[in-house]
Coordinates of C-alpha atoms in Angstrom, one line a residue:
X12 CA -20.4 11.2 14.0
X13 CA -18.4 9.2 16.8
X14 CA -18.5 6.0 14.7
X15 CA -18.3 7.5 11.6
X16 CA -15.2 9.3 12.9
X17 CA -13.8 6.2 14.0
X18 CA -14.6 4.9 11.4
X19 CA -12.7 6.4 9.1
X20 CA -9.8 6.8 11.3
X21 CA -9.4 3.0 12.0
X22 CA -9.3 2.8 7.9
X23 CA -6.9 5.2 7.2
X24 CA -4.4 3.5 9.7
X25 CA -5.2 -0.1 8.1
X26 CA -4.8 1.2 4.9
X27 CA -1.4 3.1 6.1
X28 CA 0.2 0.0 7.8
X29 CA -0.8 -2.0 4.9
X30 CA 0.8 0.1 2.3
X31 CA 4.0 0.0 4.2
X32 CA 4.1 -3.9 3.8
X33 CA 3.1 -3.7 0.1
X34 CA 5.6 -1.0 -1.1
X35 CA 8.7 -2.2 -2.5
X36 CA 9.8 1.3 -3.5
X37 CA 10.8 3.2 0.5
X38 CA 8.8 5.7 -0.7
X39 CA 6.2 5.2 1.3
X40 CA 7.6 4.7 4.8
X41 CA 8.9 8.3 4.2
X42 CA 5.6 9.7 5.2
X43 CA 4.2 6.8 7.4
X44 CA 6.9 5.1 8.7
X45 CA 5.2 6.6 12.0
X46 CA 2.3 4.5 11.8
X47 CA 4.2 1.1 12.7
X48 CA 6.1 2.7 15.5
X49 CA 2.8 3.8 16.9
X50 CA 1.8 0.1 17.5
X51 CA 2.0 -0.9 20.9
X52 CA 4.2 -4.3 21.1
X53 CA 6.9 -2.5 18.8
X54 CA 6.9 0.5 21.2
X55 CA 7.9 -1.3 24.0
X56 CA 10.7 -3.3 22.7
X57 CA 12.1 -0.4 21.5
X58 CA 11.6 1.4 25.1
X59 CA 9.6 4.2 23.6
X60 CA 8.3 5.4 26.9
X61 CA 6.4 8.1 25.1
X62 CA 4.7 6.3 23.0
X63 CA 3.4 3.5 25.8
X64 CA 2.9 6.1 28.0
X65 CA 0.4 8.1 25.3
X66 CA -1.7 4.9 24.8
X67 CA -2.0 4.1 28.7
X68 CA -3.2 7.7 29.2
X69 CA -5.8 7.4 26.1
X70 CA -6.8 4.2 27.5
X71 CA -7.5 5.6 30.7
X72 CA -9.1 8.4 29.5
X73 CA -11.2 7.2 26.2
X74 CA -10.9 3.3 26.7
X75 CA -9.7 1.5 24.0
X76 CA -9.4 2.8 21.3
X77 CA -6.0 1.7 20.2
X78 CA -7.7 -1.5 19.3
X79 CA -10.2 0.1 17.5
X80 CA -8.4 2.7 15.5
X81 CA -4.8 2.2 15.1
X82 CA -4.3 -1.8 15.7
X83 CA -4.2 -3.3 12.2
X84 CA -5.7 -6.4 13.2
X85 CA -8.5 -5.4 15.3
X86 CA -9.7 -2.9 12.4
X87 CA -9.1 -6.5 10.2
X88 CA -11.7 -8.4 12.3
X89 CA -13.9 -5.5 12.1
X90 CA -14.0 -5.5 8.3
X91 CA -15.0 -9.3 8.5
X92 CA -17.4 -8.7 11.2
X93 CA -19.2 -5.8 8.7
X94 CA -19.1 -9.0 6.2
X95 CA -20.7 -11.2 8.3
X96 CA -23.0 -8.5 9.1
X97 CA -24.2 -8.2 5.6
X98 CA -25.9 -11.7 5.8
X99 CA -27.1 -12.0 9.0
X100 CA -28.1 -8.9 11.5
X101 CA -28.5 -8.6 15.2
X102 CA -26.6 -11.9 15.6
X103 CA -24.9 -11.0 18.9
X104 CA -25.7 -11.7 22.4
X105 CA -23.9 -11.1 25.5
X106 CA -21.2 -13.6 27.2
X107 CA -19.7 -13.8 30.1
X108 CA -15.7 -12.8 29.7
X109 CA -13.5 -15.6 29.7
X110 CA -11.0 -14.2 32.0
X111 CA -9.1 -17.4 32.5
X112 CA -8.2 -17.9 29.1
X113 CA -7.2 -14.1 28.7
X114 CA -4.7 -14.4 31.7
X115 CA -3.1 -17.3 31.2
X116 CA -2.3 -16.5 27.6
X117 CA -1.1 -13.0 28.9
X118 CA 1.2 -15.1 31.4
X119 CA 2.3 -17.4 28.8
X120 CA 3.2 -14.4 26.4
X121 CA 5.0 -12.2 28.8
X122 CA 7.4 -15.7 30.0
X123 CA 8.3 -16.4 26.6
X124 CA 9.1 -12.5 25.9
X125 CA 10.9 -12.5 28.7
X126 CA 13.0 -15.7 28.6
X127 CA 14.0 -14.7 24.9
X128 CA 11.4 -17.0 22.9
X129 CA 9.7 -14.1 21.1
X130 CA 9.7 -16.5 17.8
X131 CA 7.1 -18.4 19.7
X132 CA 5.0 -15.6 21.5
X133 CA 4.8 -13.3 18.6
X134 CA 2.1 -15.4 17.0
X135 CA -0.5 -14.1 18.4
X136 CA 0.9 -10.8 18.6
X137 CA -1.5 -8.3 16.5
X138 CA 0.5 -5.8 14.7
X139 CA 2.9 -9.2 14.0
X140 CA 0.4 -11.3 12.8
X141 CA -0.9 -8.6 10.4
X142 CA 2.7 -7.5 9.1
X143 CA 3.1 -11.6 8.0
X144 CA 0.0 -11.0 6.1
X145 CA 0.0 -8.5 4.4
X146 CA 3.7 -9.4 3.8
X147 CA 3.4 -12.7 2.6
X148 CA -0.2 -12.9 1.2
X149 CA -1.0 -9.5 -0.1
X150 CA 2.5 -8.0 -1.1
X151 CA 2.7 -10.7 -4.1
X152 CA -0.8 -10.1 -4.8
X153 CA 0.3 -6.6 -5.3
X154 CA 3.8 -6.9 -7.3
X155 CA 1.7 -9.2 -9.6
X156 CA -0.4 -6.3 -10.5
X157 CA 1.7 -3.8 -10.6
X158 CA 4.0 -6.1 -12.9
X159 CA 1.0 -6.3 -15.2
X160 CA 0.9 -2.6 -15.4
X161 CA 4.4 -2.6 -16.4
X162 CA 4.0 -4.0 -19.3
X163 CA 1.2 -2.6 -20.5
X164 CA 2.9 0.6 -20.4
X165 CA 6.0 -0.5 -22.1
X166 CA 3.9 -1.9 -24.7
X167 CA 2.5 2.1 -24.4
X168 CA 6.5 3.5 -24.2
X169 CA 6.0 4.5 -20.7
X170 CA 7.9 4.4 -17.6
X171 CA 5.3 4.9 -15.2
X172 CA 5.7 1.2 -13.4
X173 CA 8.6 -0.7 -13.6
X174 CA 8.6 -4.9 -13.2
X175 CA 9.9 -6.3 -9.8
X176 CA 10.7 -9.9 -9.0
X177 CA 8.5 -11.7 -6.5
X178 CA 9.8 -15.3 -4.6
X179 CA 8.8 -17.0 -2.0
X180 CA 10.8 -15.9 0.9
X181 CA 9.1 -18.1 3.5
X182 CA 7.5 -21.3 3.2
X183 CA 6.6 -21.8 6.9
X184 CA 5.8 -17.7 7.3
X185 CA 3.6 -18.3 4.6
X186 CA 1.5 -21.0 6.3
X187 CA 1.8 -19.5 9.2
X188 CA 0.1 -15.7 7.7
X189 CA -2.5 -18.4 5.8
X190 CA -3.7 -20.3 9.1
X191 CA -3.7 -16.6 11.2
X192 CA -6.0 -15.1 8.3
X193 CA -8.5 -17.8 8.1
X194 CA -8.6 -18.7 12.1
X195 CA -9.0 -14.9 13.0
X196 CA -10.9 -14.2 9.5
X197 CA -13.7 -17.1 10.6
X198 CA -13.9 -16.3 14.2
X199 CA -14.3 -12.7 13.3
X200 CA -17.2 -13.1 10.3
X201 CA -19.1 -15.7 13.3
X202 CA -18.4 -14.6 16.4
X203 CA -17.0 -10.8 16.0
X204 CA -13.7 -9.8 18.7
X205 CA -13.5 -13.4 20.0
X206 CA -9.7 -13.4 19.3
X207 CA -9.1 -9.8 20.1
X208 CA -10.9 -9.8 23.9
X209 CA -9.5 -13.8 24.5
X210 CA -6.5 -14.4 22.7
X211 CA -4.9 -11.1 22.1
X212 CA -2.4 -9.7 24.5
X213 CA -2.6 -6.0 24.5
X214 CA -6.3 -6.8 24.1
X215 CA -5.9 -7.8 27.5
X216 CA -3.6 -5.3 29.1
X217 CA -5.5 -2.5 27.8
X218 CA -9.5 -4.1 28.4
X219 CA -7.7 -3.9 32.5
X220 CA -6.8 0.0 32.0
X221 CA -9.9 0.5 30.6
X222 CA -11.7 -0.6 33.0
X223 CA -10.8 2.9 34.9
X224 CA -11.5 4.8 31.7
X225 CA -12.8 8.7 32.2
X226 CA -15.1 8.6 29.1
X227 CA -17.4 5.4 28.2
X228 CA -20.6 4.3 26.5
X229 CA -23.2 4.7 29.5
X230 CA -26.7 3.2 29.0
X231 CA -29.7 5.7 30.2
X232 CA -32.1 3.3 31.7
X233 CA -35.0 5.8 31.6
X234 CA -34.9 6.0 28.0
X235 CA -33.6 2.3 27.7
X236 CA -36.9 0.1 26.4
X237 CA -34.9 -3.4 26.6
X238 CA -34.9 -3.9 23.0
X239 CA -31.7 -5.0 23.1
X240 CA -30.3 -3.7 19.5
X241 CA -27.3 -2.6 21.5
X242 CA -26.6 -5.9 22.6
X243 CA -27.2 -7.8 19.6
X244 CA -25.1 -5.7 17.8
X245 CA -22.3 -5.5 19.8
X246 CA -18.8 -7.5 18.0
X247 CA -17.5 -7.6 21.6
X248 CA -20.2 -8.9 23.5
X249 CA -19.8 -6.8 26.0
X250 CA -23.3 -5.0 26.9
X251 CA -25.7 -7.2 29.4
X252 CA -29.4 -5.1 29.1
X253 CA -30.7 -8.4 31.4
X254 CA -27.7 -7.7 33.6
X255 CA -28.3 -4.3 34.9
X256 CA -28.0 -2.6 31.7
X257 CA -24.3 -3.4 32.2
X258 CA -21.3 -2.8 29.9
X259 CA -17.9 -4.7 30.3
X260 CA -15.5 -2.3 29.8
X261 CA -12.8 -4.4 29.7
X262 CA -14.1 -6.0 26.5
X263 CA -15.9 -2.6 24.8
X264 CA -13.3 -1.0 22.3
X265 CA -15.5 2.2 21.5
X266 CA -16.5 1.2 18.1
X267 CA -19.6 3.4 19.0
X268 CA -21.9 0.6 17.0
X269 CA -24.2 0.6 20.1
X270 CA -25.0 4.6 19.7
X271 CA -25.3 4.0 16.2
X272 CA -28.2 1.3 16.5
X273 CA -29.9 2.6 19.8
X274 CA -33.6 3.4 18.3
X275 CA -33.8 6.1 21.7
X276 CA -30.9 7.5 21.9
X277 CA -30.4 6.0 25.1
X278 CA -27.0 5.1 25.0
X279 CA -24.2 8.1 25.0
X280 CA -20.2 8.3 25.4
X281 CA -19.4 10.8 28.5
X282 CA -18.0 11.3 31.3
X283 CA -18.1 8.3 33.7
X284 CA -20.8 8.4 36.5
X285 CA -20.8 6.3 39.5
X286 CA -24.5 6.7 39.9
X287 CA -25.0 5.4 36.1
X288 CA -21.9 2.7 36.0
X289 CA -23.9 -0.8 35.4
X290 CA -20.2 -2.6 36.3
X291 CA -20.3 -3.5 40.2
X292 CA -17.9 -2.0 42.1
X293 CA -17.4 -5.3 43.9
X294 CA -16.6 -7.0 40.7
X295 CA -14.4 -4.8 39.4
X296 CA -11.9 -4.6 42.6
X297 CA -12.1 -8.7 42.3
X298 CA -10.8 -8.9 39.1
X299 CA -8.4 -5.9 39.7
X300 CA -6.9 -8.2 42.5
X301 CA -7.0 -11.5 40.0
X302 CA -5.3 -9.3 37.3
X303 CA -2.6 -7.6 39.9
X304 CA -2.3 -11.5 41.5
X305 CA -1.4 -12.8 38.4
X306 CA 1.2 -10.1 37.3
X307 CA 2.7 -10.6 40.5
X308 CA 2.6 -14.1 39.7
X309 CA 4.0 -13.7 36.3
X310 CA 7.1 -11.4 37.4
X311 CA 8.0 -13.7 40.3
X312 CA 8.9 -16.4 37.8
X313 CA 10.0 -14.6 35.3
X314 CA 12.9 -12.8 37.3
X315 CA 14.3 -16.1 38.2
X316 CA 14.6 -17.0 34.4
X317 CA 15.0 -13.4 33.1
X318 CA 17.5 -12.8 30.4
X319 CA 18.0 -10.4 28.7
X320 CA 13.9 -19.9 -14.5
X321 CA 17.1 -18.3 -15.5
X322 CA 19.9 -18.6 -18.1
X323 CA 23.1 -16.9 -19.5
X324 CA 22.6 -15.8 -23.0
X325 CA 19.7 -18.1 -23.3
X326 CA 21.9 -20.4 -24.0
X327 CA 22.8 -22.2 -20.9
X328 CA 20.6 -22.8 -17.9
X329 CA 22.4 -21.4 -14.5
X330 CA 21.9 -23.7 -11.8
X331 CA 20.2 -21.4 -8.4
X332 CA 22.7 -21.1 -5.9
X333 CA 22.1 -22.8 -2.5
X334 CA 22.0 -22.0 1.2
X335 CA 25.3 -22.7 2.6
X336 CA 24.8 -23.6 6.1
X337 CA 26.3 -21.2 8.3
X338 CA 27.7 -22.1 11.8
X339 CA 26.2 -18.3 12.8
X340 CA 23.6 -16.8 11.4
X341 CA 23.9 -13.3 9.7
X342 CA 21.7 -10.1 10.6
X343 CA 21.8 -6.8 9.1
X344 CA 24.2 -3.7 10.6
X345 CA 22.1 -1.9 13.5
X346 CA 21.3 -5.2 15.2
X347 CA 24.2 -4.8 17.5
X348 CA 24.7 -8.7 17.9
X349 CA 22.3 -11.7 17.9
X350 CA 21.1 -11.5 21.3
X351 CA 19.7 -7.9 20.8
X352 CA 18.2 -8.5 17.9
X353 CA 16.0 -12.0 18.7
X354 CA 15.1 -10.3 22.2
X355 CA 13.4 -6.9 20.0
X356 CA 12.2 -8.4 16.6
X357 CA 8.7 -9.5 16.5
X358 CA 8.7 -11.0 13.2
X359 CA 6.7 -8.5 11.7
X360 CA 8.3 -9.1 8.3
X361 CA 8.4 -5.2 7.5
X362 CA 12.2 -5.0 6.9
X363 CA 11.7 -8.4 4.5
X364 CA 8.9 -6.8 2.7
X365 CA 11.0 -3.7 2.4
X366 CA 14.5 -5.4 1.1
X367 CA 15.4 -4.0 -1.9
X368 CA 18.1 -6.6 -2.6
X369 CA 16.0 -9.9 -1.6
X370 CA 18.6 -10.3 1.3
X371 CA 16.6 -10.6 4.1
X372 CA 14.3 -13.9 4.4
X373 CA 12.0 -15.4 7.4
X374 CA 14.1 -18.3 9.8
X375 CA 13.2 -21.4 9.4
X376 CA 15.3 -22.3 12.8
X377 CA 12.4 -22.8 15.9
X378 CA 14.4 -20.5 18.1
X379 CA 14.2 -17.6 15.7
X380 CA 11.4 -18.6 13.6
X381 CA 10.3 -15.8 11.2
X382 CA 12.7 -13.7 12.7
X383 CA 14.5 -12.3 9.4
X384 CA 18.1 -13.3 8.8
X385 CA 20.6 -12.9 5.7
X386 CA 21.1 -14.5 2.7
X387 CA 22.4 -13.7 -0.8
X388 CA 21.6 -16.0 -3.3
X389 CA 19.3 -13.3 -4.8
X390 CA 21.9 -10.1 -4.0
X391 CA 24.0 -8.9 -1.7
X392 CA 23.6 -6.1 1.4
X393 CA 24.9 -3.0 -0.7
X394 CA 27.0 -0.5 1.4
X395 CA 24.9 2.2 0.4
X396 CA 21.7 0.3 1.8
X397 CA 20.2 0.9 5.2
X398 CA 16.2 0.7 4.5
X399 CA 15.8 -1.9 7.2
X400 CA 17.3 0.2 9.7
X401 CA 14.7 2.9 9.0
X402 CA 12.0 0.6 8.8
X403 CA 12.2 -1.3 11.7
X404 CA 9.8 -0.4 14.7
X405 CA 11.5 -2.2 17.5
X406 CA 14.7 -1.1 17.5
X407 CA 15.7 -4.6 16.7
X408 CA 17.7 -3.5 13.9
X409 CA 18.8 0.5 15.3
X410 CA 18.9 3.6 12.8
X411 CA 22.3 4.0 11.3
X412 CA 23.6 5.9 8.2
X413 CA 25.4 5.0 5.0
X414 CA 29.1 6.1 7.0
X415 CA 28.3 4.0 9.9
X416 CA 27.2 1.1 8.1
X417 CA 30.6 0.9 6.5
X418 CA 32.1 0.8 9.6
X419 CA 30.3 -2.3 10.8
X420 CA 31.2 -5.8 10.7
X421 CA 28.3 -8.0 10.8
X422 CA 30.3 -11.1 9.5
X423 CA 33.1 -12.6 7.7
X424 CA 33.8 -14.1 4.2
X425 CA 35.1 -17.9 4.8
X426 CA 36.6 -19.4 1.3
X427 CA 35.6 -23.1 0.5
X428 CA 39.1 -23.9 -1.1
X429 CA 38.0 -27.1 -2.6
X430 CA 34.7 -25.6 -4.5
X431 CA 37.0 -22.8 -5.8
X432 CA 37.3 -22.6 -9.5
X433 CA 41.4 -22.3 -9.3
X434 CA 41.9 -25.4 -7.0
X435 CA 38.9 -27.4 -8.5
X436 CA 39.1 -27.0 -12.3
X437 CA 42.5 -25.2 -12.9
X438 CA 40.4 -22.0 -14.0
X439 CA 41.3 -18.5 -13.0
X440 CA 39.0 -16.8 -11.7
X441 CA 39.0 -13.2 -9.3
X442 CA 35.2 -12.1 -9.0
X443 CA 34.9 -11.9 -5.0
X444 CA 38.3 -9.9 -4.9
X445 CA 37.3 -7.5 -8.0
X446 CA 33.6 -7.1 -6.7
X447 CA 34.5 -6.8 -2.9
X448 CA 33.6 -3.2 -1.8
X449 CA 35.7 -3.5 1.3
X450 CA 38.5 -4.6 -0.6
X451 CA 39.5 -7.3 1.7
X452 CA 40.2 -10.2 -1.1
X453 CA 43.7 -10.5 -2.3
X454 CA 44.4 -13.2 -4.4
X455 CA 47.7 -14.9 -4.1
X456 CA 49.2 -17.9 -6.2
X457 CA 47.8 -20.8 -5.7
X458 CA 51.3 -22.9 -5.3
X459 CA 53.6 -20.7 -3.0
X460 CA 56.6 -20.5 -5.6
X461 CA 54.7 -19.1 -8.1
X462 CA 55.6 -15.8 -9.9
X463 CA 52.4 -13.8 -8.9
X464 CA 53.3 -11.7 -11.8
X465 CA 53.1 -13.7 -14.6
X466 CA 49.6 -13.4 -16.4
X467 CA 48.8 -17.8 -16.5
X468 CA 49.7 -18.0 -12.4
X469 CA 46.4 -19.5 -11.1
X470 CA 45.8 -17.4 -7.7
X471 CA 43.4 -18.3 -5.3
X472 CA 41.2 -15.7 -2.6
X473 CA 42.4 -15.2 0.4
X474 CA 40.5 -13.4 3.0
X475 CA 41.6 -10.1 5.3
X476 CA 39.0 -10.6 8.0
X477 CA 39.9 -7.1 9.5
X478 CA 38.6 -5.5 6.9
X479 CA 35.7 -7.9 6.0
X480 CA 32.0 -6.2 6.7
X481 CA 29.9 -9.3 5.6
X482 CA 28.1 -8.0 2.9
X483 CA 28.1 -11.0 1.0
X484 CA 29.0 -9.6 -2.1
X485 CA 31.7 -12.3 -2.6
X486 CA 29.3 -14.9 -1.8
X487 CA 26.3 -13.7 -4.5
X488 CA 28.6 -13.1 -7.5
X489 CA 30.6 -16.0 -7.1
X490 CA 30.1 -17.9 -10.3
X491 CA 30.2 -21.8 -8.5
X492 CA 27.2 -23.1 -8.2
X493 CA 25.2 -24.6 -6.8
X494 CA 27.6 -23.8 -3.3
X495 CA 29.9 -20.5 -3.8
X496 CA 33.3 -20.9 -2.7
X497 CA 33.0 -18.5 -0.4
X498 CA 30.6 -17.5 2.0
X499 CA 30.0 -15.3 4.7
X500 CA 29.9 -16.5 8.5
X501 CA 27.7 -14.3 11.2
X502 CA 29.2 -12.5 14.1
X503 CA 27.9 -13.1 17.4
X504 CA 28.5 -9.2 18.8
X505 CA 28.6 -6.9 15.7
X506 CA 32.4 -5.0 15.5
X507 CA 31.8 -1.4 15.0
X508 CA 34.5 0.7 14.1

């Protein structure tokens, strides 16, 4: 029952998290959004003390159940391992833990996070890595199936489905997602949870806590016949029958495969008993000292550097808009500032996957690699939409309501006069002023001595920067191609009226 219960719960969480990244309607988040907030690193970055304390307590009581049930990357590895087991059974053997690698990777991860280099650190963060796989690889497939069903439904005069545009949001992000899937998938197929127990920083921290868990798998040496079925089916390679029937609790993820495979019922999940513990107290104490010493070294080092195909009426081809060169990048309302956003974002791509206006896409800059940024080639940030602030699990985009969003200035429009139609071609235009939701753009005579009331007078746009909120409607709706005659520059710190 333990294994079946664990498997069902794990599949529920994996399905729920995956649906959060696949969904383009926003409906699923209303019911399953809490699953993203239960992920360990997002909870730490969001300062969610309750969630972090809950997982510390659960780990101290029951071991690394987080890794085997809640973490989507951990469950994905189990899926690949299960596939590998279909081809070759009893294929695992005990291996000594690679402690130096785990500690070095954790140290580098912590230092990068403290220095604000999240974009590099989150390459190995489990939730973020899985999010990139789901949003970059699985979501386009999901939308493609939806669009196929929408076409069939249209022929049947049904509106059960509707078509949605699918587009390449970030080539680098897609490449990273593919590499991550191939590497971790291959490792899981061949060697089980090698990545989880040697590279994953969350696995290392929870593994240390798990050594002191109250409940754990225990081998009854009186019943054990040394058949090694438990050892040969342990995907974390932490059971050592020859070594005094020991189980390395720092790597055990409570999958209960050992209990399920033992023919004599010699393994049970019960309260820790010092007499039956296989792990040497001296070994645990030595590992504890190493962990604490390394943690102290990390703290000392980081304290010094602490931071904080398109046509017009089927006749003329319309040239695609190009992304302008912005001096300051744009982040959505709720991000507070570029520094706050960069320090809290894990580049999981959930907001990118959920954005209904096609405004968010992964950054290509090294310092903010794969972290979302705004651009307006496919749409603009509508004042009534606050989806990204609702789905962000880390607090990088703080939750705001519609009223708050209209009062937050994330950027300001800048007119590129030489590109403007009245100036460049002597053609009347006023799209930017007509569609500005903040009424921040005024049309004034092109020449100071022209009469503004005459219908033939050419006018150019002027931006009132105090009213502009940086929504990008002007940039998106500007008819000039490939570069708009008006674009939005971001603000280092957002202004809240």
